[in-house]
Coordinates of C-alpha atoms in Angstrom, one line a residue:
X1 CA -58.9 -65.8 5.0
X2 CA -56.4 -66.5 7.8
X3 CA -53.9 -68.0 5.4
X4 CA -54.0 -64.7 3.4
X5 CA -53.8 -62.3 6.2
X6 CA -51.1 -64.0 8.3
X7 CA -48.3 -63.6 5.7
X8 CA -49.4 -60.0 5.2
X9 CA -49.3 -59.3 8.9
X10 CA -45.9 -61.0 9.2
X11 CA -44.5 -58.9 6.3
X12 CA -45.8 -55.7 8.0
X13 CA -44.2 -56.6 11.3
X14 CA -40.9 -57.4 9.5
X15 CA -41.0 -54.0 7.7
X16 CA -41.8 -52.2 11.0
X17 CA -38.9 -54.1 12.7
X18 CA -36.5 -53.1 9.9
X19 CA -37.5 -49.4 10.1
X20 CA -37.1 -49.5 13.9
X21 CA -33.6 -50.9 13.7
X22 CA -32.6 -48.4 11.0
X23 CA -33.9 -45.6 13.1
X24 CA -32.1 -46.9 16.2
X25 CA -28.9 -47.2 14.2
X26 CA -29.3 -43.8 12.7
X27 CA -29.7 -42.2 16.2
X28 CA -26.3 -43.6 17.2
X29 CA -24.5 -42.7 14.0
X30 CA -26.0 -39.2 13.7
X31 CA -25.1 -38.5 17.4
X32 CA -21.6 -39.8 16.9
X33 CA -20.6 -38.0 13.7
X34 CA -23.4 -35.6 12.8
X35 CA -25.9 -35.6 10.0
X36 CA -23.5 -34.3 7.3
X37 CA -20.8 -36.9 8.0
X38 CA -23.2 -39.8 8.4
X39 CA -23.6 -42.0 5.4
X40 CA -26.4 -44.3 4.4
X41 CA -23.8 -47.1 4.4
X42 CA -22.8 -46.3 8.0
X43 CA -26.4 -46.5 9.1
X44 CA -26.9 -49.8 7.2
X45 CA -23.8 -51.3 8.6
X46 CA -24.8 -50.4 12.2
X47 CA -28.3 -51.8 11.7
X48 CA -27.1 -54.9 9.9
X49 CA -29.0 -54.3 6.7
X50 CA -28.2 -53.6 3.0
X51 CA -28.7 -50.4 1.1
X52 CA -31.7 -52.1 -0.6
X53 CA -33.4 -52.5 2.8
X54 CA -32.7 -48.8 3.6
X55 CA -34.2 -47.5 0.3
X56 CA -37.2 -49.7 0.5
X57 CA -38.1 -47.9 3.8
X58 CA -36.7 -44.4 3.3
X59 CA -36.3 -42.3 0.2
X60 CA -33.2 -40.4 1.5
X61 CA -31.1 -39.8 4.6
X62 CA -33.0 -36.6 5.2
X63 CA -36.3 -38.4 5.3
X64 CA -34.8 -40.9 7.8
X65 CA -33.5 -38.0 9.9
X66 CA -36.9 -36.2 9.8
X67 CA -38.7 -39.3 11.1
X68 CA -36.1 -39.9 13.7
X69 CA -36.4 -36.3 15.0
X70 CA -40.2 -36.8 15.2
X71 CA -39.8 -40.1 17.0
X72 CA -37.4 -38.6 19.6
X73 CA -39.4 -35.5 20.4
X74 CA -42.7 -37.4 20.4
X75 CA -41.1 -40.0 22.7
X76 CA -40.1 -37.3 25.2
X77 CA -43.6 -35.9 25.3
X78 CA -45.1 -39.3 25.6
X79 CA -42.7 -40.2 28.5
X80 CA -43.7 -37.0 30.3
X81 CA -47.4 -37.6 29.8
X82 CA -47.2 -41.2 31.0
X83 CA -45.2 -40.2 34.1
X84 CA -47.7 -37.5 35.0
X85 CA -50.6 -40.1 34.7
X86 CA -48.7 -42.5 37.0
X87 CA -48.1 -39.7 39.6
X88 CA -51.7 -38.7 39.5
X89 CA -52.7 -42.4 40.1
X90 CA -50.3 -42.5 43.0
X91 CA -51.9 -39.3 44.5
X92 CA -48.6 -37.3 44.1
X93 CA -50.6 -34.1 43.3
X94 CA -52.6 -34.2 46.5
X95 CA -52.1 -31.5 49.1
X96 CA -50.7 -34.0 51.6
X97 CA -48.0 -35.5 49.3
X98 CA -47.2 -32.9 46.6
X99 CA -43.7 -31.6 46.6
X100 CA -43.0 -29.3 43.7
X101 CA -39.3 -30.0 43.3
X102 CA -39.6 -33.7 43.7
X103 CA -42.5 -34.1 41.3
X104 CA -40.8 -31.9 38.6
X105 CA -37.6 -33.9 39.0
X106 CA -39.5 -37.2 38.6
X107 CA -41.4 -36.1 35.6
X108 CA -38.5 -34.6 33.6
X109 CA -36.1 -37.4 34.6
X110 CA -38.1 -39.9 32.4
X111 CA -37.2 -37.9 29.3
X112 CA -33.8 -36.8 30.4
X113 CA -31.0 -37.1 27.9
X114 CA -27.9 -39.2 28.3
X115 CA -24.8 -38.1 26.5
X116 CA -25.9 -39.8 23.2
X117 CA -29.3 -38.1 23.6
X118 CA -27.7 -34.7 24.2
X119 CA -25.7 -35.1 21.0
X120 CA -28.7 -36.2 19.0
X121 CA -30.9 -33.4 20.2
X122 CA -28.2 -30.9 19.4
X123 CA -28.0 -32.4 15.9
X124 CA -31.8 -32.2 15.5
X125 CA -31.8 -28.5 16.5
X126 CA -29.0 -27.6 14.1
X127 CA -30.8 -29.4 11.2
X128 CA -34.1 -27.7 12.2
X129 CA -32.4 -24.3 11.9
X130 CA -31.6 -25.1 8.3
X131 CA -34.8 -26.9 7.4
X132 CA -38.2 -25.1 7.6
X133 CA -40.2 -28.3 7.6
X134 CA -38.2 -29.8 10.5
X135 CA -38.3 -26.4 12.3
X136 CA -42.1 -26.4 12.3
X137 CA -42.3 -30.0 13.5
X138 CA -39.6 -29.3 16.2
X139 CA -41.4 -26.2 17.5
X140 CA -44.8 -28.0 17.6
X141 CA -43.3 -30.8 19.7
X142 CA -41.5 -28.4 21.9
X143 CA -44.7 -26.5 22.6
X144 CA -46.5 -29.7 23.4
X145 CA -43.7 -30.5 26.0
X146 CA -44.0 -27.0 27.5
X147 CA -47.8 -27.4 27.8
X148 CA -47.4 -30.8 29.5
X149 CA -44.9 -29.2 32.1
X150 CA -47.2 -26.2 32.5
X151 CA -50.1 -28.4 33.4
X152 CA -47.9 -30.2 36.0
X153 CA -47.0 -26.8 37.5
X154 CA -50.7 -25.8 37.5
X155 CA -51.7 -29.0 39.2
X156 CA -49.0 -28.7 41.9
X157 CA -49.8 -25.1 42.5
X158 CA -53.5 -25.8 43.0
X159 CA -52.7 -28.7 45.3
X160 CA -50.2 -26.9 47.4
X161 CA -51.6 -23.3 47.3
X162 CA -48.4 -22.2 45.5
X163 CA -48.3 -19.1 43.3
X164 CA -45.6 -18.5 40.7
X165 CA -43.9 -15.3 39.6
X166 CA -45.0 -15.7 36.0
X167 CA -47.7 -17.6 34.0
X168 CA -47.3 -21.4 34.2
X169 CA -46.5 -21.7 30.5
X170 CA -43.7 -19.2 30.8
X171 CA -42.4 -20.9 33.9
X172 CA -42.4 -24.2 32.0
X173 CA -40.4 -22.6 29.2
X174 CA -37.8 -21.3 31.6
X175 CA -37.5 -24.7 33.3
X176 CA -37.1 -26.6 30.1
X177 CA -34.5 -24.1 28.8
X178 CA -32.5 -24.5 32.0
X179 CA -32.9 -28.3 31.9
X180 CA -31.7 -28.6 28.3
X181 CA -29.0 -26.1 28.8
X182 CA -27.6 -27.8 31.9
X183 CA -27.6 -31.1 30.0
X184 CA -25.5 -29.6 27.2
X185 CA -23.1 -28.0 29.7
X186 CA -22.7 -31.3 31.6
X187 CA -22.0 -33.1 28.3
X188 CA -19.4 -30.5 27.3
X189 CA -17.8 -31.0 30.7
X190 CA -17.5 -34.7 29.8
X191 CA -19.8 -35.8 32.6
X192 CA -21.1 -39.4 32.4
X193 CA -24.8 -40.2 32.1
X194 CA -25.3 -40.1 35.8
X195 CA -23.5 -36.8 36.1
X196 CA -25.7 -35.3 33.4
X197 CA -28.8 -36.3 35.2
X198 CA -27.5 -35.0 38.5
X199 CA -26.5 -31.6 37.1
X200 CA -29.9 -31.1 35.3
X201 CA -31.8 -32.1 38.5
X202 CA -29.9 -29.7 40.7
X203 CA -30.1 -26.8 38.4
X204 CA -33.8 -27.4 37.8
X205 CA -34.5 -27.4 41.5
X206 CA -32.7 -24.0 41.8
X207 CA -34.7 -22.4 39.0
X208 CA -38.0 -23.9 40.3
X209 CA -37.3 -22.4 43.7
X210 CA -36.7 -19.0 42.1
X211 CA -40.0 -19.2 40.2
X212 CA -42.1 -19.9 43.2
X213 CA -43.8 -16.8 44.8
X214 CA -46.0 -18.5 47.4
X215 CA -46.0 -20.7 50.5
X216 CA -43.4 -23.2 49.2
X217 CA -40.8 -20.4 48.9
X218 CA -41.6 -19.1 52.3
X219 CA -41.5 -22.6 53.8
X220 CA -38.1 -23.2 52.2
X221 CA -36.8 -20.0 53.8
X222 CA -38.3 -21.0 57.1
X223 CA -36.5 -24.4 56.9
X224 CA -33.2 -22.6 56.2
X225 CA -33.7 -20.3 59.2
X226 CA -34.6 -23.3 61.4
X227 CA -31.3 -25.0 60.3
X228 CA -29.4 -21.8 61.1
X229 CA -31.0 -21.5 64.5
X230 CA -30.3 -25.1 65.3
X231 CA -26.6 -24.6 64.3
X232 CA -26.4 -21.6 66.7
X233 CA -28.0 -23.7 69.5
X234 CA -25.5 -26.5 68.9
X235 CA -22.6 -24.1 69.0
X236 CA -23.8 -22.5 72.2
X237 CA -24.2 -26.0 73.8
X238 CA -20.7 -26.8 72.7
X239 CA -19.3 -23.6 74.3
X240 CA -21.0 -24.4 77.6
X241 CA -19.6 -27.9 77.6
X242 CA -16.0 -26.5 77.1
X243 CA -16.5 -24.1 80.1

């Protein structure tokens, strides 16, 4: 029994490994040159396999791209879900520790795109616009991501007594639109990976602050006023010393 199942298990692992390497190579090639210009040969060369290995795993380049798109979007949702679970275990959503901007930044950072990721996601969206099957899959994954972020917003709001200027799902949509848009703009400005992350984080913090309609917004205003008052006191002290 063992002698029969072991070779089968080994063959399955080998096939899965081949598919994974082809998908990894395709992500790089598609991001670099786009779906239309990418050839099966280029993907095979990057992965270190023959065309035979490719066609034993995928019927076409489009099938490969569709699976890659699903893997990328599912990976983003999974990363967000896992990070939320970690933060809950750490007690990050409790009233004592919760910080809306910091938590959102930590959650979205795990699925943030580097330059290659921005290019790949742009290519996926373009292809989804032309392919109804991919469009449906993309929108489903996008909605799942929005719901995950909306749940985070709900949990933080409950813990901190924060209210928002719109329903949580709409707020999540706005945040994700800003996050993705800022990543694209940073990539267009030729920012490196760290620059892309920094730009998306800062713009996300700004829009999150605009969406808050409760104590956190008031407390942020109070902090600004306190800083202004402190600056005035420091200036007055400086004037007295000069006299």
